[in-house]
XYZ file of C-alpha atoms in Angstrom:
344
model
C 25.787 21.607 -37.939
C 23.655 24.089 -39.814
C 24.554 27.729 -39.498
C 22.181 28.917 -36.780
C 22.159 31.393 -33.963
C 23.650 29.705 -30.912
C 22.015 29.813 -27.525
C 23.459 32.829 -25.769
C 25.248 32.629 -22.412
C 22.463 34.572 -20.704
C 19.616 32.543 -22.208
C 18.222 30.763 -19.180
C 14.951 29.365 -20.360
C 12.312 26.798 -19.610
C 11.052 25.760 -23.032
C 7.427 26.711 -23.560
C 6.686 23.297 -25.058
C 7.662 21.428 -21.882
C 5.102 18.635 -21.356
C 2.404 18.942 -18.726
C 2.572 16.770 -15.629
C 0.434 13.672 -16.166
C -2.171 14.055 -13.417
C -5.301 12.538 -14.953
C -6.512 10.037 -17.525
C -6.916 12.587 -20.323
C -3.334 13.804 -19.946
C -2.163 10.197 -19.691
C -3.914 9.369 -22.952
C -2.246 12.324 -24.651
C 1.162 11.393 -23.245
C 0.894 7.775 -24.356
C -0.204 8.884 -27.805
C 2.687 11.315 -28.120
C 5.513 9.875 -30.243
C 8.523 8.867 -28.190
C 11.651 10.913 -28.619
C 13.323 10.033 -31.909
C 16.262 11.619 -33.605
C 17.530 11.992 -37.153
C 21.180 11.133 -37.820
C 23.839 13.164 -36.059
C 24.821 14.877 -39.313
C 21.265 15.928 -40.208
C 21.191 19.651 -40.966
C 17.852 20.116 -39.181
C 19.562 20.076 -35.777
C 19.833 23.444 -34.047
C 21.239 24.186 -30.588
C 17.709 24.451 -29.217
C 16.556 21.157 -30.714
C 19.720 19.501 -29.395
C 19.049 20.880 -25.912
C 15.453 19.671 -26.046
C 16.420 16.235 -27.336
C 19.066 15.607 -24.679
C 16.743 16.955 -21.973
C 14.078 14.374 -22.830
C 16.532 11.750 -24.107
C 15.590 8.075 -24.333
C 14.228 5.611 -21.793
C 16.708 2.792 -21.387
C 15.713 -0.841 -21.066
C 17.491 -1.885 -17.894
C 17.582 -5.479 -16.593
C 15.181 -4.418 -13.805
C 12.646 -3.061 -16.308
C 12.809 -6.210 -18.426
C 12.299 -8.411 -15.346
C 9.351 -6.285 -14.241
C 7.693 -6.495 -17.675
C 8.072 -10.271 -17.702
C 6.676 -10.635 -14.163
C 3.780 -8.311 -14.955
C 2.869 -10.422 -17.988
C 2.779 -13.616 -15.918
C 0.842 -11.942 -13.121
C -1.776 -10.599 -15.526
C -2.208 -14.073 -17.004
C -2.542 -15.633 -13.539
C -5.195 -13.061 -12.593
C -7.005 -13.201 -15.932
C -9.819 -15.563 -14.892
C -9.478 -15.426 -11.125
C -12.897 -14.860 -9.614
C -11.719 -14.603 -6.017
C -10.604 -11.360 -4.437
C -7.038 -12.346 -3.509
C -5.506 -11.531 -6.878
C -1.736 -11.481 -7.177
C 0.194 -8.216 -7.367
C 3.686 -6.789 -7.749
C 5.620 -4.748 -5.205
C 8.599 -2.819 -6.609
C 11.195 -1.829 -4.025
C 14.532 -0.080 -4.323
C 16.667 2.822 -3.125
C 15.924 6.424 -4.094
C 16.735 7.148 -7.736
C 16.609 3.516 -8.844
C 13.956 4.239 -11.478
C 10.851 2.872 -9.738
C 8.469 5.636 -10.854
C 9.873 5.493 -14.398
C 9.323 1.739 -14.316
C 5.638 2.197 -13.370
C 5.188 4.640 -16.228
C 6.880 2.331 -18.737
C 4.855 -0.684 -17.586
C 1.658 1.330 -17.884
C 2.610 2.718 -21.285
C 3.487 -0.712 -22.704
C 0.230 -2.213 -21.477
C -1.879 0.713 -22.678
C -0.353 0.553 -26.158
C -0.860 -3.216 -26.366
C -4.510 -2.764 -25.401
C -4.954 -0.052 -28.031
C -3.636 -2.459 -30.655
C -6.041 -5.168 -29.472
C -9.148 -2.969 -29.320
C -10.038 -0.946 -32.376
C -12.627 1.070 -30.404
C -11.946 2.425 -26.948
C -15.485 3.314 -25.791
C -14.164 4.862 -22.584
C -11.896 1.902 -21.843
C -9.317 2.949 -19.212
C -6.753 0.113 -19.107
C -4.559 1.653 -16.405
C -4.945 3.974 -13.429
C -2.266 5.747 -11.413
C -2.104 7.176 -7.910
C 0.589 8.179 -5.458
C 0.285 7.934 -1.693
C -0.163 11.494 -0.367
C 2.479 12.706 2.147
C -0.017 12.622 5.020
C -1.592 9.353 3.953
C -5.254 8.773 4.708
C -7.727 6.390 3.054
C -9.729 9.341 1.770
C -6.605 10.981 0.374
C -5.704 7.848 -1.583
C -9.104 7.446 -3.242
C -9.156 11.177 -4.014
C -5.909 10.654 -5.942
C -7.495 7.829 -7.939
C -10.618 9.927 -8.462
C -8.511 12.771 -9.841
C -6.804 10.428 -12.299
C -10.140 8.991 -13.449
C -11.590 12.549 -13.777
C -14.284 11.819 -11.187
C -15.584 15.091 -9.705
C -15.046 15.144 -5.946
C -15.994 17.833 -3.437
C -14.865 18.298 0.150
C -18.211 17.288 1.648
C -18.080 13.818 0.111
C -17.304 11.056 2.584
C -14.515 8.547 2.191
C -17.108 5.827 1.551
C -18.813 7.846 -1.198
C -15.530 8.554 -2.967
C -14.411 4.940 -2.640
C -17.693 3.702 -4.091
C -17.415 6.151 -6.999
C -13.825 5.144 -7.744
C -14.563 1.420 -7.628
C -17.640 1.872 -9.823
C -15.750 3.856 -12.486
C -12.708 1.549 -12.534
C -14.985 -1.480 -12.919
C -17.221 0.194 -15.502
C -14.228 1.307 -17.573
C -12.600 -2.136 -17.281
C -9.365 -0.986 -15.663
C -6.913 -3.901 -15.546
C -3.832 -2.304 -13.986
C -3.700 0.004 -10.963
C -0.318 1.568 -10.109
C 0.236 3.060 -6.652
C 3.535 4.851 -6.053
C 5.280 5.964 -2.841
C 3.854 3.174 -0.681
C 6.825 3.582 1.686
C 4.808 6.488 3.113
C 2.329 3.953 4.507
C 3.533 3.570 8.083
C 1.238 0.829 9.354
C 2.392 1.524 12.921
C 0.285 4.689 12.820
C -3.513 4.765 12.598
C -3.699 6.759 9.315
C -1.059 4.560 7.688
C -2.758 1.365 8.827
C -6.142 2.599 7.603
C -4.687 3.558 4.217
C -3.069 0.123 3.939
C -6.519 -1.353 4.553
C -7.875 0.916 1.828
C -5.360 -0.515 -0.658
C -6.530 -4.015 0.271
C -10.192 -2.966 -0.106
C -9.567 -1.491 -3.566
C -7.694 -4.619 -4.664
C -10.654 -6.742 -3.586
C -13.365 -4.598 -5.158
C -11.647 -3.763 -8.457
C -10.829 -6.779 -10.688
C -7.413 -5.415 -11.626
C -3.783 -6.251 -11.003
C -2.232 -3.862 -8.497
C 1.410 -2.781 -8.796
C 2.854 -0.934 -5.803
C 6.213 0.848 -5.629
C 8.207 2.541 -2.901
C 11.607 3.231 -1.407
C 13.123 0.179 0.311
C 9.682 -1.261 0.985
C 11.201 -4.539 2.170
C 12.680 -2.590 5.120
C 9.634 -0.421 5.809
C 6.738 -1.032 8.236
C 4.402 -1.730 5.290
C 4.963 -5.476 5.401
C 4.962 -5.852 9.208
C 2.145 -7.015 11.458
C -1.125 -8.686 10.403
C -1.821 -6.109 7.680
C 1.666 -6.471 6.261
C 1.345 -10.250 6.311
C -1.721 -10.025 4.062
C 0.117 -7.864 1.540
C 3.194 -10.073 1.700
C 1.041 -13.123 0.942
C -0.398 -11.562 -2.220
C 2.453 -9.548 -3.732
C 5.681 -10.567 -5.445
C 8.664 -8.447 -4.457
C 10.729 -7.032 -7.335
C 13.899 -5.208 -6.273
C 15.508 -2.492 -8.386
C 19.070 -2.273 -7.051
C 21.748 -0.044 -8.570
C 23.722 -1.679 -11.360
C 27.000 -3.150 -10.106
C 30.409 -3.098 -11.758
C 32.324 -5.894 -10.073
C 32.074 -9.255 -11.821
C 32.639 -9.800 -15.519
C 28.896 -10.164 -16.068
C 28.142 -6.963 -14.143
C 30.799 -5.071 -16.086
C 29.344 -6.324 -19.371
C 25.811 -5.180 -18.419
C 27.068 -1.783 -17.264
C 29.037 -1.217 -20.461
C 26.133 -2.360 -22.626
C 23.938 0.258 -20.924
C 26.515 2.993 -21.518
C 26.886 1.909 -25.136
C 23.115 2.198 -25.601
C 23.181 5.700 -24.108
C 26.075 6.675 -26.349
C 24.236 5.429 -29.436
C 21.365 7.743 -28.531
C 23.561 10.853 -28.269
C 23.306 13.417 -31.070
C 26.628 15.231 -30.797
C 28.554 15.789 -34.020
C 32.057 15.680 -32.521
C 31.543 12.979 -29.922
C 34.008 10.108 -30.203
C 32.218 6.709 -30.142
C 33.341 4.521 -27.274
C 34.075 7.412 -24.890
C 31.445 6.431 -22.319
C 32.446 2.774 -22.398
C 36.105 3.725 -22.064
C 35.278 5.692 -18.910
C 32.813 3.072 -17.586
C 34.602 2.629 -14.250
C 34.802 6.384 -13.687
C 31.115 6.853 -14.552
C 30.192 4.071 -12.131
C 32.259 5.732 -9.417
C 30.395 9.002 -9.979
C 26.896 7.514 -10.094
C 27.123 4.310 -8.040
C 25.139 2.606 -10.800
C 21.972 4.505 -9.790
C 19.837 5.170 -12.856
C 18.658 8.664 -11.894
C 22.228 9.814 -11.263
C 23.461 8.218 -14.489
C 20.702 9.870 -16.514
C 21.488 13.263 -14.989
C 25.220 12.849 -15.632
C 24.939 11.959 -19.322
C 22.132 14.375 -20.164
C 23.780 17.342 -18.452
C 27.178 16.545 -19.961
C 25.551 16.448 -23.405
C 23.713 19.714 -22.755
C 26.933 21.364 -21.536
C 28.675 20.264 -24.736
C 25.942 21.902 -26.822
C 26.175 25.046 -24.717
C 29.960 25.381 -25.092
C 29.780 24.225 -28.750
C 32.211 21.344 -28.261
C 29.441 18.845 -29.187
C 31.298 15.988 -27.497
C 31.272 14.383 -24.069
C 34.715 13.996 -22.527
C 35.930 12.907 -19.108
C 36.522 16.575 -18.302
C 32.924 17.318 -19.282
C 31.682 14.504 -17.019
C 33.751 15.768 -14.095
C 32.129 19.211 -14.333
C 28.611 17.894 -13.679
C 27.469 18.385 -10.087
C 25.444 15.287 -9.229
C 22.807 14.719 -6.562
C 23.836 14.574 -2.900
C 23.333 10.793 -2.693
C 25.702 10.108 -5.611
C 28.251 12.691 -4.459
C 28.441 11.273 -0.936
C 28.667 7.677 -2.217
C 31.478 8.568 -4.640
C 33.371 10.384 -1.881
C 33.056 7.366 0.410
C 34.250 5.005 -2.353
C 37.315 7.161 -2.996
C 38.194 7.119 0.708
C 38.072 3.292 0.701
C 40.384 3.009 -2.284
C 44.163 2.635 -1.745
C 45.683 6.083 -1.464
C 42.200 7.629 -1.222
């Protein structure tokens, strides 16, 4: 490490260069165009404690089996929809437990497609390949199209009717040749209530009026009311279900996948005193702590790395891992697993 001033024990800070939340198309364009996190070799003298903290905060996006399956299915679905003139285009529905990486998956799918389209088209001319929205907590049809309008930078005022906003959104998405529409948090669509049912109908209307492939994501959607009743039957008939379960650690194949993921994370670490193979050696312990849930795993490794920079050990150890306080879901699951084990 270069001789630099270490981060002091009282330096609680939120780095001023933290990226903005991606809430509209302009910010999305800037985020996609921003170089992904890269890192010089561990021994590079340009590293400082602050750059190490920033690097391990952002870290890398890992290619999980679920992400690779989703990218393959999206490719086939886009090709199936490519020349379909009817309104019942195929779509994808991503379902999984909290923390399984569904929202990250939507972002990565959108980023990959956007970049491929940029390579194909030398001039953009206002082309907006992808659009994003999330179901508002109190879901209404008007609320959903207002979210899409915000992403597309369509000015909307409170006096505008739901129909007017819907027409504006559909017009802009068609005019700008949007080919992928991502809608997150669809588990909030309770079709047993009037607002939820109406918003579900709005999703169907948008999918019929906009010649794009729709990708929906939500928590345990296969167990939610979204796919029940006549409205749910229509969605179920048009959407493939992709599940994003936690990674398991039981069979030989599962153990190999889990260890390969940890090895990839370890390769991405930039800690001068870290011993290669440490994460893989503690694979069973890490799985016990995280349950194979991607959000918990990411938190564990990133915080352990950040702690090692803070205490100047620059290495992740089992002791360092044990000091990280994980989310409630992971903590409760690990406690339950320990109780089931002999002598637990």
